[in-house]
Amino acid sequence: MGTVPGDLADNRPGDAIRRKLRELQPNPVLRLFGRWLPHSTTRSWWDGLTGERVTGRRLDALRRRGWHTLHAVQWPSGADVDHLAIGPAGVFAVNSKRHRGKTVWYGDRAITVNRTPTRHVVISRSEARRVSRVLSRACGYPVPVRPVIAVVHSAKLTVKGTDPPVLVLDAARIDRVLSGLPATLMPRQVAHVYAVARSPRTWTG
């Protein structure tokens, strides 16, 4: 498969965060120190970068099983989709969330972190719908996209419900779970959706 100008397949996990870190702290030495200083303005961004790198490595392991992955897919607004996984089981918009040492609980509709409610599920579902609209328009046929939240480095992850609207997984096993799902796409469909998704022009409209 040939490359295209600005091929999104060249993106690394966390590239959007790397750009934000450079914007917040142009000095590379001070930027690096911000990784460890507890009250640094960039500390939370470093945590996010770690999470995306962990999730990205696990997703990239799917490539040997007939999957394709994209990272840091940027919208015109500057926001981005952390990861896209495209394979036999379908298309998944994956959002990395690093909650180091915390207790994460997922019911039917919401995620709490140390019993504090979050908007993770609402945001993830909205993102997946948007990705589906963009890919469906560009492909010329419906492309369902399932939202996934990859939880990184939590102390405990509890998932309740048998058919949750968002798939919430420990990032350490995300590749095993996705590769074990039933196939919904033929190889030619996987290849076509990936070819469309990796083009930056798909996301600029």
Coordinates of N, CA, C and O in Angstrom, one line a residue, residues 101-171:
G101 N -2.6 4.1 39.9 CA -2.8 3.8 41.2 C -4.2 4.1 41.7 O -4.5 4.0 42.9
K102 N -5.2 4.4 40.8 CA -6.5 4.7 41.3 C -7.5 3.6 41.0 O -7.2 2.7 40.2
T103 N -8.7 3.7 41.6 CA -9.7 2.7 41.4 C -10.7 3.2 40.4 O -11.3 4.2 40.6
V104 N -10.9 2.4 39.3 CA -11.8 2.8 38.2 C -12.9 1.9 38.2 O -12.8 0.6 38.2
W105 N -14.1 2.4 38.2 CA -15.4 1.6 38.2 C -16.2 2.1 37.0 O -16.5 3.3 36.9
Y106 N -16.7 1.1 36.3 CA -17.6 1.4 35.1 C -18.9 0.7 35.2 O -18.9 -0.5 35.2
G107 N -20.0 1.5 35.4 CA -21.3 0.9 35.4 C -21.9 0.9 34.0 O -21.1 0.9 33.0
D108 N -23.2 1.0 33.8 CA -23.8 1.0 32.5 C -23.6 2.3 31.8 O -23.5 2.3 30.5
R109 N -23.5 3.4 32.5 CA -23.5 4.7 31.8 C -22.3 5.6 32.2 O -22.2 6.6 31.5
A110 N -21.6 5.3 33.2 CA -20.6 6.3 33.7 C -19.4 5.6 34.3 O -19.5 4.4 34.7
I111 N -18.3 6.3 34.3 CA -17.0 5.8 34.9 C -16.7 6.7 36.1 O -16.8 7.9 36.0
T112 N -16.4 6.1 37.2 CA -15.9 6.9 38.3 C -14.4 6.5 38.5 O -14.0 5.4 38.3
V113 N -13.7 7.5 39.0 CA -12.3 7.3 39.4 C -12.1 7.7 40.8 O -12.4 8.9 41.2
N114 N -11.8 6.7 41.7 CA -11.8 7.0 43.1 C -13.1 7.5 43.6 O -13.2 8.5 44.3
R115 N -14.2 7.0 43.0 CA -15.6 7.4 43.3 C -16.0 8.7 42.8 O -17.1 9.2 43.1
T116 N -15.1 9.4 42.0 CA -15.5 10.7 41.5 C -16.0 10.5 40.0 O -15.3 9.9 39.2
P117 N -17.2 11.0 39.7 CA -17.7 10.8 38.3 C -16.9 11.5 37.3 O -16.3 12.5 37.6
T118 N -16.8 10.9 36.1 CA -16.1 11.5 35.0 C -17.1 11.6 33.8 O -18.2 11.0 33.8
R119 N -16.6 12.3 32.8 CA -17.4 12.4 31.5 C -16.7 11.5 30.4 O -17.0 11.7 29.3
H120 N -15.9 10.6 30.8 CA -15.2 9.7 29.9 C -16.2 9.0 28.9 O -15.9 9.0 27.7
V121 N -17.3 8.5 29.4 CA -18.2 7.7 28.5 C -18.8 8.6 27.5 O -18.9 8.3 26.3
V122 N -19.4 9.8 28.0 CA -20.0 10.7 27.1 C -19.1 11.2 26.0 O -19.5 11.2 24.8
I123 N -17.9 11.6 26.4 CA -16.9 12.1 25.4 C -16.5 11.0 24.4 O -16.4 11.2 23.2
S124 N -16.3 9.8 24.9 CA -15.9 8.7 24.0 C -17.0 8.3 23.0 O -16.7 8.1 21.8
R125 N -18.2 8.3 23.5 CA -19.3 8.0 22.5 C -19.5 9.1 21.5 O -19.7 8.8 20.3
S126 N -19.4 10.3 21.9 CA -19.5 11.4 20.9 C -18.4 11.4 19.9 O -18.6 11.6 18.7
E127 N -17.2 11.0 20.4 CA -16.0 11.0 19.4 C -16.2 9.8 18.4 O -16.0 10.0 17.2
A128 N -16.7 8.7 18.9 CA -16.9 7.5 18.0 C -18.0 7.9 16.9 O -17.8 7.5 15.8
R129 N -19.0 8.6 17.3 CA -20.1 9.0 16.4 C -19.5 9.9 15.3 O -19.8 9.8 14.1
R130 N -18.7 10.8 15.8 CA -18.0 11.8 14.8 C -17.1 11.0 13.8 O -17.1 11.3 12.6
V131 N -16.3 10.1 14.3 CA -15.4 9.4 13.5 C -16.2 8.5 12.5 O -15.9 8.5 11.3
S132 N -17.3 8.0 12.9 CA -18.2 7.2 12.0 C -18.7 8.0 10.9 O -18.8 7.6 9.8
R133 N -19.2 9.2 11.2 CA -19.7 10.1 10.2 C -18.7 10.5 9.2 O -19.0 10.4 8.0
V134 N -17.5 10.8 9.6 CA -16.4 11.2 8.7 C -16.0 10.0 7.8 O -15.9 10.1 6.6
L135 N -15.8 8.8 8.4 CA -15.4 7.7 7.6 C -16.5 7.2 6.7 O -16.2 6.8 5.5
S136 N -17.7 7.2 7.1 CA -18.9 6.8 6.3 C -19.0 7.7 5.1 O -19.2 7.3 3.9
R137 N -18.8 9.0 5.3 CA -18.9 10.0 4.2 C -17.8 9.7 3.2 O -18.0 9.7 2.0
A138 N -16.6 9.5 3.7 CA -15.4 9.4 2.8 C -15.4 8.0 2.1 O -14.9 7.9 1.0
C139 N -15.9 7.0 2.8 CA -15.9 5.7 2.2 C -17.1 5.5 1.2 O -17.1 4.6 0.3
G140 N -18.2 6.2 1.4 CA -19.4 6.1 0.6 C -20.3 5.0 1.1 O -21.3 4.6 0.3
Y141 N -20.1 4.5 2.3 CA -21.0 3.5 2.9 C -20.9 3.6 4.4 O -19.9 4.1 4.9
P142 N -21.9 3.1 5.1 CA -21.8 3.2 6.6 C -20.6 2.5 7.2 O -20.3 1.3 6.8
V143 N -19.9 3.2 8.1 CA -18.8 2.6 8.8 C -19.0 2.7 10.3 O -18.8 3.8 10.9
P144 N -19.6 1.7 10.9 CA -19.8 1.8 12.4 C -18.5 1.9 13.1 O -17.5 1.3 12.7
V145 N -18.5 2.7 14.1 CA -17.2 2.8 14.9 C -17.6 2.6 16.4 O -18.5 3.3 16.9
R146 N -16.9 1.7 17.0 CA -17.2 1.4 18.4 C -16.2 2.2 19.4 O -15.0 2.2 19.1
P147 N -16.8 2.9 20.4 CA -15.9 3.6 21.3 C -15.2 2.7 22.3 O -15.9 1.7 22.8
V148 N -14.0 2.9 22.6 CA -13.2 2.2 23.5 C -12.4 3.1 24.4 O -11.9 4.1 24.0
I149 N -12.4 2.8 25.7 CA -11.6 3.5 26.7 C -10.5 2.6 27.2 O -10.9 1.5 27.8
A150 N -9.3 2.9 27.0 CA -8.2 2.1 27.5 C -7.6 2.7 28.8 O -7.1 3.8 28.8
V151 N -7.8 1.9 29.9 CA -7.4 2.4 31.2 C -6.0 2.0 31.5 O -5.7 0.8 31.4
V152 N -5.1 2.9 31.8 CA -3.7 2.6 31.9 C -3.3 2.8 33.4 O -3.6 3.8 34.0
H153 N -2.6 1.8 33.9 CA -1.9 1.8 35.2 C -2.9 2.1 36.4 O -2.4 2.6 37.4
S154 N -4.1 1.7 36.3 CA -5.0 1.8 37.5 C -4.7 0.7 38.5 O -4.1 -0.3 38.2
A155 N -5.0 1.0 39.8 CA -4.9 0.0 40.8 C -5.9 -1.1 40.7 O -5.6 -2.3 40.9
K156 N -7.1 -0.7 40.2 CA -8.2 -1.7 40.1 C -9.2 -1.2 39.1 O -9.6 0.0 39.1
L157 N -9.6 -2.0 38.1 CA -10.6 -1.7 37.1 C -11.7 -2.7 37.3 O -11.6 -3.9 37.1
T158 N -12.9 -2.2 37.5 CA -14.1 -3.0 37.6 C -15.1 -2.5 36.6 O -15.4 -1.4 36.5
V159 N -15.6 -3.5 35.8 CA -16.6 -3.2 34.7 C -17.8 -4.0 35.0 O -17.8 -5.3 35.1
K160 N -18.9 -3.3 35.1 CA -20.2 -4.0 35.3 C -21.1 -3.9 34.0 O -20.8 -3.0 33.2
G161 N -22.0 -4.7 33.9 CA -22.9 -4.7 32.7 C -22.4 -5.6 31.6 O -21.2 -5.8 31.4
T162 N -23.3 -6.3 30.9 CA -22.9 -7.3 29.9 C -22.8 -6.7 28.5 O -22.1 -7.3 27.7
D163 N -23.4 -5.6 28.2 CA -23.3 -5.0 26.9 C -23.2 -3.5 27.0 O -24.1 -2.7 26.6
P164 N -22.1 -3.0 27.5 CA -22.0 -1.5 27.8 C -21.8 -0.8 26.5 O -21.3 -1.3 25.5
P165 N -22.3 0.5 26.4 CA -22.2 1.3 25.2 C -20.7 1.6 24.8 O -20.4 1.9 23.7
V166 N -19.8 1.6 25.8 CA -18.4 1.9 25.6 C -17.6 0.7 26.1 O -17.9 0.2 27.2
L167 N -16.7 0.2 25.3 CA -15.9 -0.9 25.8 C -14.7 -0.4 26.6 O -13.9 0.4 26.1
V168 N -14.7 -0.7 27.9 CA -13.7 -0.2 28.8 C -12.8 -1.3 29.2 O -13.2 -2.4 29.7
L169 N -11.5 -1.1 28.9 CA -10.5 -2.2 29.0 C -9.2 -1.8 29.6 O -8.8 -0.6 29.5
D170 N -8.6 -2.7 30.3 CA -7.2 -2.5 30.8 C -6.3 -2.4 29.5 O -6.4 -3.3 28.7
A171 N -5.6 -1.3 29.4 CA -4.7 -1.2 28.2 C -3.8 -2.4 28.0 O -3.4 -2.7 26.8

